[in-house]
Short mmCIF file of C-alpha atoms (C1' of nucleotides) in Angstrom, two decimals:
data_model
loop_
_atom_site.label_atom_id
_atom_site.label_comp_id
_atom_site.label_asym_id
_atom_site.label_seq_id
_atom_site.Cartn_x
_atom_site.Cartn_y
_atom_site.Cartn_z
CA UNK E 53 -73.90 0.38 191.12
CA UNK E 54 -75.04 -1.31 193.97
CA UNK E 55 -72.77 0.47 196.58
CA UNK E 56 -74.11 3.90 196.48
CA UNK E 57 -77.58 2.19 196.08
CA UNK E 58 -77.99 3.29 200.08
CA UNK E 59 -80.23 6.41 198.89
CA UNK E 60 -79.14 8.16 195.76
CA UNK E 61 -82.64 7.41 194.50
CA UNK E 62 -84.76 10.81 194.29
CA UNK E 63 -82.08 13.08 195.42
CA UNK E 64 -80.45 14.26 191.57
CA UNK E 65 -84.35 14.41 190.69
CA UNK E 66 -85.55 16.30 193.33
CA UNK E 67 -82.55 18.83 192.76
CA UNK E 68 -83.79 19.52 189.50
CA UNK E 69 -87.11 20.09 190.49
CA UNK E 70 -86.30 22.60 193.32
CA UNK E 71 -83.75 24.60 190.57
CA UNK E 72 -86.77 24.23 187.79
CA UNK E 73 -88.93 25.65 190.56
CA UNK E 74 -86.98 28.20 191.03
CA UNK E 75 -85.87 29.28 187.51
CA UNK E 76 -89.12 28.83 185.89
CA UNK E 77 -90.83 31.55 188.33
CA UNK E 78 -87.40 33.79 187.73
CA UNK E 79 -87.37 33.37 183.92
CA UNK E 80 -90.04 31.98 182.41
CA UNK E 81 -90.02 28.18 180.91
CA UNK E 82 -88.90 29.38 177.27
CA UNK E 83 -86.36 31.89 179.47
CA UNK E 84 -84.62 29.14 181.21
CA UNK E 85 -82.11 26.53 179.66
CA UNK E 86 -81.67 23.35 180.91
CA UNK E 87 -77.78 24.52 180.76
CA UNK E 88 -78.42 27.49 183.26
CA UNK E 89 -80.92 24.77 185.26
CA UNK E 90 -78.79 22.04 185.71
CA UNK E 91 -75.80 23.95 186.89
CA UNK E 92 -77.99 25.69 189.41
CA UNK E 93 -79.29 22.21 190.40
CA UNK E 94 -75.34 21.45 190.47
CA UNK E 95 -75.76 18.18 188.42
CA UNK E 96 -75.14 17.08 185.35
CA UNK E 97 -76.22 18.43 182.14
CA UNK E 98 -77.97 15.12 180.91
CA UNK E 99 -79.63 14.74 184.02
CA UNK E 100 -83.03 16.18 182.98
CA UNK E 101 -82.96 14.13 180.04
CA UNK E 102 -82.32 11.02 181.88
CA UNK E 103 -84.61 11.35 184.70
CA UNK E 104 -87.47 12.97 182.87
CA UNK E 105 -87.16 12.25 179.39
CA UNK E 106 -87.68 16.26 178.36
CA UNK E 107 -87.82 19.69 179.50
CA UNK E 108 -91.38 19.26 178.65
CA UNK E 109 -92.00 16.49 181.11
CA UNK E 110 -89.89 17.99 183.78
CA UNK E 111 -92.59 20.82 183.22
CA UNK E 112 -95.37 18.98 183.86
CA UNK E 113 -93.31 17.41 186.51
CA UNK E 114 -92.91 20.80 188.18
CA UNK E 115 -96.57 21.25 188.37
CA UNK E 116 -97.67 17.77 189.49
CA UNK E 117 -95.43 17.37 192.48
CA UNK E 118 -97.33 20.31 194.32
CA UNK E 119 -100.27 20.74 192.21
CA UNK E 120 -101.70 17.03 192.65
CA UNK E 121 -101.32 17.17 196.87
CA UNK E 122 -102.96 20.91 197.06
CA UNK E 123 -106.12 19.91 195.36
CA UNK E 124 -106.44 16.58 197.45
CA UNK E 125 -106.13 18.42 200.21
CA UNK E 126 -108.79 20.70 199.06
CA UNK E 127 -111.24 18.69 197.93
CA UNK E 128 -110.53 16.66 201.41
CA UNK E 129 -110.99 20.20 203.38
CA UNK E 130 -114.11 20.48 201.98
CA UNK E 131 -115.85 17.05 202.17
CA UNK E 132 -115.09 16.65 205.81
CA UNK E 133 -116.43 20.40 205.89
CA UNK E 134 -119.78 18.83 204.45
CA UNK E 135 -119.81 16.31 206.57
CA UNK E 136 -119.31 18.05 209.67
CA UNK E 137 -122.11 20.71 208.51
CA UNK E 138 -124.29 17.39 208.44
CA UNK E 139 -125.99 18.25 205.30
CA UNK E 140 -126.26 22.00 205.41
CA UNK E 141 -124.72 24.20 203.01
CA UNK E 142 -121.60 25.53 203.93
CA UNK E 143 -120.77 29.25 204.22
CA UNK E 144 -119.20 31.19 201.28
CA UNK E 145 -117.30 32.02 203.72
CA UNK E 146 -115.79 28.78 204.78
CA UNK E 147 -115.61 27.41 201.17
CA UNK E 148 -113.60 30.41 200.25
CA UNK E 149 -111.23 30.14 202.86
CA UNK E 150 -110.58 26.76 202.16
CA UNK E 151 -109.51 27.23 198.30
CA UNK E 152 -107.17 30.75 199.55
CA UNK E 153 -106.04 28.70 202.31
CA UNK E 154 -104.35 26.17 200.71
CA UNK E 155 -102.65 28.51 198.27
CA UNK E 156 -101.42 30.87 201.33
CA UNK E 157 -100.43 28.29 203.54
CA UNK E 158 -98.21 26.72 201.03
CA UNK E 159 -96.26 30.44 200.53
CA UNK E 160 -95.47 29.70 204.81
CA UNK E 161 -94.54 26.48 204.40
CA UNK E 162 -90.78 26.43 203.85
CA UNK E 163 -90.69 22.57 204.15
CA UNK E 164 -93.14 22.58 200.63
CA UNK E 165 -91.00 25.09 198.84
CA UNK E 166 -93.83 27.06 199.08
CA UNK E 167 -93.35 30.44 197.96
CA UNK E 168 -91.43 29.96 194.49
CA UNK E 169 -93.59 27.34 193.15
CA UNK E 170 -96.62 29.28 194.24
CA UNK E 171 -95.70 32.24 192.29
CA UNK E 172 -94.78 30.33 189.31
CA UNK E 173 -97.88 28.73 189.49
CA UNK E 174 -99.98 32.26 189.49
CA UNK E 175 -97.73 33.23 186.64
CA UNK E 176 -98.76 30.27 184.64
CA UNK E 177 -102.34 30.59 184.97
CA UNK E 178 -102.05 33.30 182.27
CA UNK E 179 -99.20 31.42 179.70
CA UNK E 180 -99.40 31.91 176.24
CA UNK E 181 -98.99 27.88 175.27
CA UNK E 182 -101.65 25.94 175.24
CA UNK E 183 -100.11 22.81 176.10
CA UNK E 184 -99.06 24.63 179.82
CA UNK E 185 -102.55 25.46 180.19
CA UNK E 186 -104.33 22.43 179.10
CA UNK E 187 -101.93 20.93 181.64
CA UNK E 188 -102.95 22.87 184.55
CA UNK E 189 -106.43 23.02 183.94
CA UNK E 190 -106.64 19.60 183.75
CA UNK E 191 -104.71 19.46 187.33
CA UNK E 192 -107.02 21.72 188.65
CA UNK E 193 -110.50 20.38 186.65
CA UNK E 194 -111.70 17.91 190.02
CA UNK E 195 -110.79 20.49 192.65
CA UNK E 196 -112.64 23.14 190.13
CA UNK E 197 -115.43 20.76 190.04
CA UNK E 198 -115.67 19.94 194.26
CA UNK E 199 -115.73 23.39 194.70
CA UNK E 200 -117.96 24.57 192.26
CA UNK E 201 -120.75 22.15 193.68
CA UNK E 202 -120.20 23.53 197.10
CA UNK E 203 -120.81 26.77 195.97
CA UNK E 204 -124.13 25.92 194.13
CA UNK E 205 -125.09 23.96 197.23
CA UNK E 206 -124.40 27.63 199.30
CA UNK E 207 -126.12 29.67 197.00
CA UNK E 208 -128.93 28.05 195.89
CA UNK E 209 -130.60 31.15 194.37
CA UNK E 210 -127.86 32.51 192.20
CA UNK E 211 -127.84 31.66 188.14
CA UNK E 212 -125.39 29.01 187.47
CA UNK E 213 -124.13 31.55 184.76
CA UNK E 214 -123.44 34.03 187.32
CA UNK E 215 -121.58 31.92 189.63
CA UNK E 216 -119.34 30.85 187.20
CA UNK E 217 -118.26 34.04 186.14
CA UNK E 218 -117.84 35.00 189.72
CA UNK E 219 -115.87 31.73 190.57
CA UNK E 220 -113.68 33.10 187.55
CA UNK E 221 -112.98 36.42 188.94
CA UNK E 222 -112.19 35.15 192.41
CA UNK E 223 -109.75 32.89 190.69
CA UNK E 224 -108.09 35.48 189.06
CA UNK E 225 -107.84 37.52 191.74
CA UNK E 226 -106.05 34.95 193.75
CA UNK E 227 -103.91 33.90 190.79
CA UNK E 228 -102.81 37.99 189.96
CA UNK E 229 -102.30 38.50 193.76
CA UNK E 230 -99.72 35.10 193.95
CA UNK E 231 -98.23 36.08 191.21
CA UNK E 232 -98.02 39.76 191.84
CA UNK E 233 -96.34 38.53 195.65
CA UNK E 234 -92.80 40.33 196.24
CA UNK E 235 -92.89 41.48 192.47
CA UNK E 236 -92.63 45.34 191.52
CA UNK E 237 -96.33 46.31 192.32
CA UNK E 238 -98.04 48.54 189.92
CA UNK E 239 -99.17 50.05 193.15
CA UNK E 240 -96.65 52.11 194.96
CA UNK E 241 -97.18 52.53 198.38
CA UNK E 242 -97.65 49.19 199.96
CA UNK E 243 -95.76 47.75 202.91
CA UNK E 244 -93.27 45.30 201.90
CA UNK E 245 -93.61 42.99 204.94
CA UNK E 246 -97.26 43.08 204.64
CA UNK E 247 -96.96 41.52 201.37
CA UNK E 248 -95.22 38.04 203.01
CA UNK E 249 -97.44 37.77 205.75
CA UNK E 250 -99.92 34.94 204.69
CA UNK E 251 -102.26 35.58 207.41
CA UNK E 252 -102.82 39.13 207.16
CA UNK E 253 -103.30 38.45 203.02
CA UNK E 254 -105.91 35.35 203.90
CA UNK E 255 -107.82 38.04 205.91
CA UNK E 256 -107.61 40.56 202.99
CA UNK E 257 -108.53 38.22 200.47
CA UNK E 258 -111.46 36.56 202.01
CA UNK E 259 -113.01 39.74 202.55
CA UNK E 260 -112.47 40.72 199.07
CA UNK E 261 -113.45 37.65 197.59
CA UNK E 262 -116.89 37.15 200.04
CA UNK E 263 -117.94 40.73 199.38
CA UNK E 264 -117.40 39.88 195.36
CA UNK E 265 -118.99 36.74 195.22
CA UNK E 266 -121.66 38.09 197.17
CA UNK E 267 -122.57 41.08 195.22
CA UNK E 268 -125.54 42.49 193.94
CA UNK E 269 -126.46 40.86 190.66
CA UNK E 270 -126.59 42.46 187.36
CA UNK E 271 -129.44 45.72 187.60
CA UNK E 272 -128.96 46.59 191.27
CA UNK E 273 -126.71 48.82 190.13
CA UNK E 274 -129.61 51.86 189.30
CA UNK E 275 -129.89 51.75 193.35
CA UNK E 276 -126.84 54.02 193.43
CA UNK E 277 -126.77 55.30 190.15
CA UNK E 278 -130.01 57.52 191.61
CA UNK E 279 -127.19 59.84 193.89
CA UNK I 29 -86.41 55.66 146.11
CA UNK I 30 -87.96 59.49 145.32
CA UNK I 31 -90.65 57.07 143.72
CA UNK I 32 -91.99 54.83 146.39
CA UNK I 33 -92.08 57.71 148.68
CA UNK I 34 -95.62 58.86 148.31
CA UNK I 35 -96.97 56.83 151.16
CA UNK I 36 -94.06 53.87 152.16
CA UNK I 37 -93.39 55.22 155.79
CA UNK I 38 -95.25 53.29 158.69
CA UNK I 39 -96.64 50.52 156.16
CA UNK I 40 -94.22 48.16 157.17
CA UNK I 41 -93.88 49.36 160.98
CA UNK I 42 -97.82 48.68 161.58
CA UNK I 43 -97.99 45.36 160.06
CA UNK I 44 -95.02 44.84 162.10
CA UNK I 45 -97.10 45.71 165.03
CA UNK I 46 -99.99 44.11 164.16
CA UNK I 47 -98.32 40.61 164.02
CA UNK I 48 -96.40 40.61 166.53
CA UNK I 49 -99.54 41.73 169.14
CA UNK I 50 -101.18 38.89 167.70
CA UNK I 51 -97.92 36.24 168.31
CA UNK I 52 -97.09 37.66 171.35
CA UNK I 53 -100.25 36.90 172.34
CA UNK I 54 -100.11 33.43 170.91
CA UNK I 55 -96.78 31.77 171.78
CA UNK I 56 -95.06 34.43 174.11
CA UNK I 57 -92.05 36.96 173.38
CA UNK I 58 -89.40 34.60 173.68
CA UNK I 59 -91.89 31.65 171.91
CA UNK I 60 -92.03 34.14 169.04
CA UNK I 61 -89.79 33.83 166.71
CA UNK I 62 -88.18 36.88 164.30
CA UNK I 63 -88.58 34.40 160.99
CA UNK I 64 -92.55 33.78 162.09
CA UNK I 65 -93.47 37.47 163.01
CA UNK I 66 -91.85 38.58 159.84
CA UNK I 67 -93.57 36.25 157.84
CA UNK I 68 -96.77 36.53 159.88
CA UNK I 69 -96.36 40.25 158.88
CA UNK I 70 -95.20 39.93 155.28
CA UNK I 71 -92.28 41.69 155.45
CA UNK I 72 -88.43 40.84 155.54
CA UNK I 73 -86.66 39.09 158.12
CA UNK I 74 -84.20 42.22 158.35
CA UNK I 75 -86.94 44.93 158.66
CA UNK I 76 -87.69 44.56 162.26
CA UNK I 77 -84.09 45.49 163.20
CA UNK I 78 -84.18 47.95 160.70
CA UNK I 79 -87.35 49.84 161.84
CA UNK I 80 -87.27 49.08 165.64
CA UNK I 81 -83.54 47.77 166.17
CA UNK I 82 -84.09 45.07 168.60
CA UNK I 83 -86.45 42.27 169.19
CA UNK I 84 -86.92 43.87 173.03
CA UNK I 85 -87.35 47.96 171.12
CA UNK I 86 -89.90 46.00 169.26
CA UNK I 87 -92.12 44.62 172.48
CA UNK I 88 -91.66 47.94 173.96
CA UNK I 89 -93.28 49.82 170.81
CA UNK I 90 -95.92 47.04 170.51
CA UNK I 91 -96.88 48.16 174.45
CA UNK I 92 -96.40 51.96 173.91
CA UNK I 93 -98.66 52.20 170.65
CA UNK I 94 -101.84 51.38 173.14
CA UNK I 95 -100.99 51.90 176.43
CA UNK I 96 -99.83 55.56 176.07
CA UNK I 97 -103.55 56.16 174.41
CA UNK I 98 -105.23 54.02 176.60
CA UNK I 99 -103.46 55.95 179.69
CA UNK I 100 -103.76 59.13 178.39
CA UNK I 101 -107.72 58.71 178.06
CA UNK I 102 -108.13 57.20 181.29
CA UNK I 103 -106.34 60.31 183.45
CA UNK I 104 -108.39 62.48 180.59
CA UNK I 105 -111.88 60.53 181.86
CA UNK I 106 -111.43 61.32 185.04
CA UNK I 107 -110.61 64.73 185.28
CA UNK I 108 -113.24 65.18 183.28
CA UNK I 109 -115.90 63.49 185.43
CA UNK I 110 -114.38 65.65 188.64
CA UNK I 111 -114.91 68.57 187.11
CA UNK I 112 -118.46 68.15 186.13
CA UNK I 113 -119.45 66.94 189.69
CA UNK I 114 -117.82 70.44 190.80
CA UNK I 115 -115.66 69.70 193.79
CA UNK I 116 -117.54 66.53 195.05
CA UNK I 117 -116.04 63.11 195.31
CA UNK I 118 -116.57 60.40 192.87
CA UNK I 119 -118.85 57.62 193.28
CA UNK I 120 -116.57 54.53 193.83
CA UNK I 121 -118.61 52.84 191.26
CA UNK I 122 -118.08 55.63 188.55
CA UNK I 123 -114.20 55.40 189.22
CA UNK I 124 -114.08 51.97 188.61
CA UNK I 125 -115.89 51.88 185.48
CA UNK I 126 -113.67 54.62 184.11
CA UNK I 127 -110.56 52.25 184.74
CA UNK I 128 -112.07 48.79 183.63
CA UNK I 129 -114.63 50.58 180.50
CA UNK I 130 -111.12 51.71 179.08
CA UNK I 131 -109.91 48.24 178.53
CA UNK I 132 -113.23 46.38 177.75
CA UNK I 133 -113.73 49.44 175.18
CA UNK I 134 -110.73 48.08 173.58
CA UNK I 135 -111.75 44.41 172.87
CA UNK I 136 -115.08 46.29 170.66
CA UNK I 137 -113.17 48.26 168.79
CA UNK I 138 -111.66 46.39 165.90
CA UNK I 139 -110.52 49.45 164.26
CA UNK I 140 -107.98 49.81 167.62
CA UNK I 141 -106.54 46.15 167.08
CA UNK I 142 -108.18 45.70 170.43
CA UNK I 143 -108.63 42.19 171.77
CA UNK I 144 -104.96 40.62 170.64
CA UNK I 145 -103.52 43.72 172.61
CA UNK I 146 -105.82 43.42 175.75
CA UNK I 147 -105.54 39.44 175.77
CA UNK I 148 -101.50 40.32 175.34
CA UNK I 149 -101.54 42.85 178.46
CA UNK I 150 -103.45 40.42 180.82
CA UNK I 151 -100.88 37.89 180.13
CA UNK I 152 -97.97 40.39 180.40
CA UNK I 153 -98.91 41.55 184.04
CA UNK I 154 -97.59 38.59 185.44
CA UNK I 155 -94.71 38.40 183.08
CA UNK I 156 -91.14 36.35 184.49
CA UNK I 157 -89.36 39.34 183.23
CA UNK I 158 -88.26 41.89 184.99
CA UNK I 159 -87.84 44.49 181.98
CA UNK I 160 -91.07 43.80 180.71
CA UNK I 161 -92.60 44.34 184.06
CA UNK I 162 -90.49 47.36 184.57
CA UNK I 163 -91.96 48.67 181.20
CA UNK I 164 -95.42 47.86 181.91
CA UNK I 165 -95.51 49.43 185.18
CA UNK I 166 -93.70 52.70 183.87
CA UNK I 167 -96.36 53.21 181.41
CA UNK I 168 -98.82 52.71 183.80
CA UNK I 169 -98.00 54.68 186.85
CA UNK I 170 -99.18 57.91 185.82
CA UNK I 171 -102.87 56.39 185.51
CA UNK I 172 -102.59 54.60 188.53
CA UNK I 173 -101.74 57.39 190.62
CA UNK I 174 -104.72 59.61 189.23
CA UNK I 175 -107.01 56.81 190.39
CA UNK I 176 -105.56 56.37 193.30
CA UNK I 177 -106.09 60.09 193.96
CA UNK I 178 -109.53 59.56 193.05
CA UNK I 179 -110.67 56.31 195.11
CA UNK I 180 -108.85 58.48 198.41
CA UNK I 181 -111.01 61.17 197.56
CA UNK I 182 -114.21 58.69 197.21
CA UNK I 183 -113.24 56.70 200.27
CA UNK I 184 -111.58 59.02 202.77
CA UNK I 185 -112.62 57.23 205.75
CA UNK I 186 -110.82 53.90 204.11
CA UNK I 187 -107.05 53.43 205.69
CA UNK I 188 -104.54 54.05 202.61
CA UNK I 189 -102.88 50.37 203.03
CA UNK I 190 -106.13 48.84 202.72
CA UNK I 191 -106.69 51.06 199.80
CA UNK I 192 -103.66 49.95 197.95
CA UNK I 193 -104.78 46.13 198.83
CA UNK I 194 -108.19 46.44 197.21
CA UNK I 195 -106.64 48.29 194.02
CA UNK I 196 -104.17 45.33 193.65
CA UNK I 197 -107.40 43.19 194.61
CA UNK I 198 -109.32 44.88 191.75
CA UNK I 199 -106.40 45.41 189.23
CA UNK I 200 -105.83 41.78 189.54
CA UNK I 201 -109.11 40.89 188.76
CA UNK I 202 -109.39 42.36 185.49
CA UNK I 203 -105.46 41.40 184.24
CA UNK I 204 -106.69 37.82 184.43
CA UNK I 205 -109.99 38.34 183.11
CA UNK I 206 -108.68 40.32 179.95
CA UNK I 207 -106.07 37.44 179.99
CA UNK I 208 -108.44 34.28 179.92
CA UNK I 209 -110.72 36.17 177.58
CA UNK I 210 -111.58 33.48 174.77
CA UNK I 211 -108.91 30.80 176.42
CA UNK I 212 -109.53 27.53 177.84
CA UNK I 213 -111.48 28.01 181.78
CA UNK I 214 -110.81 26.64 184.41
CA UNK I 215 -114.12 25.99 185.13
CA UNK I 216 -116.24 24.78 182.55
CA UNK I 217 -119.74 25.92 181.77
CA UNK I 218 -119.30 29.34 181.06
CA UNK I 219 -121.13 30.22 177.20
CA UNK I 220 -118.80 30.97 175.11
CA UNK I 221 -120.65 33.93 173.50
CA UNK I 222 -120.90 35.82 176.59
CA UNK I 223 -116.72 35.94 176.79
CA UNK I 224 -116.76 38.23 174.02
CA UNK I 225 -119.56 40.64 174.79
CA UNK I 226 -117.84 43.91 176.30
CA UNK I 227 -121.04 45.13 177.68
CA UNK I 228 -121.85 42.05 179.43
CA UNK I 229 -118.43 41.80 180.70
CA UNK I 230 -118.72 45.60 182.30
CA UNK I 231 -121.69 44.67 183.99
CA UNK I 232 -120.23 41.60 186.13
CA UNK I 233 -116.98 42.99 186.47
CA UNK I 234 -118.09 45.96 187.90
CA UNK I 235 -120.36 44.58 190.54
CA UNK I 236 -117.71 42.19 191.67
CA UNK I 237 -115.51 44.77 191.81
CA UNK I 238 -117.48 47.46 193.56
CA UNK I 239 -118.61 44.97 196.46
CA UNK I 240 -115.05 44.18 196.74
CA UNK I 241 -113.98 47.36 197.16
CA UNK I 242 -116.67 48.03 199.87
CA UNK I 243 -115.98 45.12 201.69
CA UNK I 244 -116.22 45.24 205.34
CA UNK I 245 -112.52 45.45 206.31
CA UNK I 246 -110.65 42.97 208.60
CA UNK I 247 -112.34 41.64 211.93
CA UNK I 248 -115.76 42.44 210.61
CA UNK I 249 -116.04 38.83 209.69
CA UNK I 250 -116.92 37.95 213.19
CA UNK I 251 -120.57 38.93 212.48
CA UNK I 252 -120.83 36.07 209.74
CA UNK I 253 -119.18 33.27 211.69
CA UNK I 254 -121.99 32.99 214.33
CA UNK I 255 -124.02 31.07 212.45
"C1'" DG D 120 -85.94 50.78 152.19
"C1'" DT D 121 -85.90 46.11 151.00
"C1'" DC D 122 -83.94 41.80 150.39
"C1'" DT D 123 -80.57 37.65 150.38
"C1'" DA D 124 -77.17 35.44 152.51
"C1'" DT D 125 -74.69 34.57 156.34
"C1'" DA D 126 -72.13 35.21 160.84
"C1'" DT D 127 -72.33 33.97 165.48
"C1'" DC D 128 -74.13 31.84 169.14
"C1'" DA D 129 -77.36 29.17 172.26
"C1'" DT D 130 -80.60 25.74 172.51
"C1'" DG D 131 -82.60 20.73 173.47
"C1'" DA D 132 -81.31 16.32 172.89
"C1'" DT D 133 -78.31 12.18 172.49
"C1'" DA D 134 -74.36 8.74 171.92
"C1'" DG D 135 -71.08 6.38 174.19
"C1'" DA D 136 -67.10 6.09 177.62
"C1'" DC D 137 -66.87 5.23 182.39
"C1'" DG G 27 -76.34 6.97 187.00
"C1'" DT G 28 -73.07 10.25 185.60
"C1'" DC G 29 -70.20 12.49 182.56
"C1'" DT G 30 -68.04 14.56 178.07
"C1'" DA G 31 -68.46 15.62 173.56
"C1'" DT G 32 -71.22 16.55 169.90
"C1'" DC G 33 -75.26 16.86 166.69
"C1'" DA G 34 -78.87 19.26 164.49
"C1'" DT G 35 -81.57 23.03 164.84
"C1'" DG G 36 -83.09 27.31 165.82
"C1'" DA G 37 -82.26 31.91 167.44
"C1'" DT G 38 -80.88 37.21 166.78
"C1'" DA G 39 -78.48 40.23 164.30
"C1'" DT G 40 -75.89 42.15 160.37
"C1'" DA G 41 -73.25 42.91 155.90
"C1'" DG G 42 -73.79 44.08 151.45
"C1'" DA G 43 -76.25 43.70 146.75
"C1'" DC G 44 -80.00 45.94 144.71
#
DNA sequence: GTCTATATCATGATAGAC
DNA sequence: GTCTATCATGATATAGAC
């Protein structure tokens, strides 16, 4: 009891989060067994159980041990953006970069786990239960929120309707193209070490996403129908 | 036997299909359960093995009764639309509303089963399983090659890898659309009548879309940042 | 072709020795 | 905290009466 009391605190827990990480992105959460997880993590069945009460809460466990420190960190990017700006709006530009960013940087990160948990997470954006997605929306509502208000603050003329749907479709752009990372693309043709380099995507991405976000609003479109 | 047989045949295969594009949708292929989706369906626990022989023969039928159609008319579309402008290239604009007006089209028309099965395919894009991807992306290479074709044509001065990027860009953006269609948003706001109105839908998507896939490519973003 | 009943197996969770 | 053994439940699939 108390001898090996030295530091075998977190380590059987944070064993089973790395193998949930992992399995959850390869299988599914329905797809993987807490059999086939704990013998990955190479401790004990009862383990989850024990340290997390259920596979449910090891779920949501999953999610807030990166989730909860990537939106800080956003929401912190951007205030001391806003600050810096000294009261002027920020650039889409900037504010876009600054959601991407953290996403991308976390796939380089190898010290974060990055890239498995940030494919499971683009995966679960679209899961059929409820209670998943109620859980990460909820994770992502203040970040959501931060952002949202420096967009309005950036784009002062656009409908509130219209940014919202926009702020959707960037979203789910991002979320398909994590997901979608080292996965058999729909798209033959595309450089497979391309598709790790985080830089190169950030660059791709932000020029996608600005040029969307930025687009000409609903009846521009007769301009060049008239070719 | 000789009795029933005026019209028995597909009764019990469609509402087969029927249910299980709607559960599918709901709770997942492994979260759906034979006992529900046969008594979702009103038939016998034995008849899906008996019509389809496997739970996994099942999902692929449920994918191959609209995609094939879907497809079809999409490759159909746009040959159709190159031979009436005679030789030239496509508008950019007119290519992409061929490929996202085929699955908006979908979500009108009730008689088609449409927006279980377009909901279902959003969320299956990003599916943990490798068969199911492998199926999805079968079915859909033929299409994606024709429009592939047709945005080089459009675009010849654009480098093919970028080309492939803004395709996954754009594909990505309407998977997660179609797959958040009538879910809980990330960010809130949005009117919830507007979700369901195709036309509206078209509109946005497309402009997004078509700026996106006219964005200024990589180092052009040097012109923005001197602000 | 449809149904009941059941075989066979895997799952999540827990009780209790250590 | 970790382990073994086990429970109760649910899964897919099938055999055989009708």
């Amino acid at each position: 009891m108390t001898l090996r009391a030295v530091k075998p605190h977190h380590e059987t827990q944070l064993r089973i989060l790395d193998a949930a990480e992992e399995l959850f992105m390869q299988h599914g959460f329905e797809g993987t067994s807490m059999r086939l997880l704990t013998a990955r993590a190479g401790v004990n069945l009862a383990a989850v159980n024990y340290h997390f009460g259920s596979k449910d809460a090891l779920i949501e466990a999953v999610f807030r041990r990166r989730l909860d420190p990537m939106n800080t960190a956003r929401i912190a990017e951007i205030d001391r953006m806003e600050k810096e700006a000294g009261g002027q709006p920020l650039e889409p530009e900037a504010i876009i970069r600054a959601f991407v960013g953290a996403s991308l940087r976390m796939i380089e990160d190898s010290k974060c786990g990055g890239r498995n948990f940030i494919r499971l997470l683009g995966r679960t954006y679209t899961d059929p239960s409820k209670s998943i997605r109620a859980l990460i929306g909820g994770l992502y509502a203040p970040a959501m929120e931060r952002f949202k208000a420096a967009f309005e603050r950036a784009l002062p003329q656009m409908p509130r309707d219209e940014l919202v749907w926009r702020m959707h479709f960037m979203f789910g752009t991002l979320a398909y193209t994590l997901a979608a990372t080292d996965t058999v693309q729909l798209i033959a043709g595309c450089k497979p070490e391309d598709r790790y380099d985080a830089r190169l995507l950030e660059e791709r991405l932000t020029s996608f996403l600005v040029a969307g976000l930025l687009a000409p609003q609903l009846g521009a479109k007769d301009v060049k129908k008239a070719a």
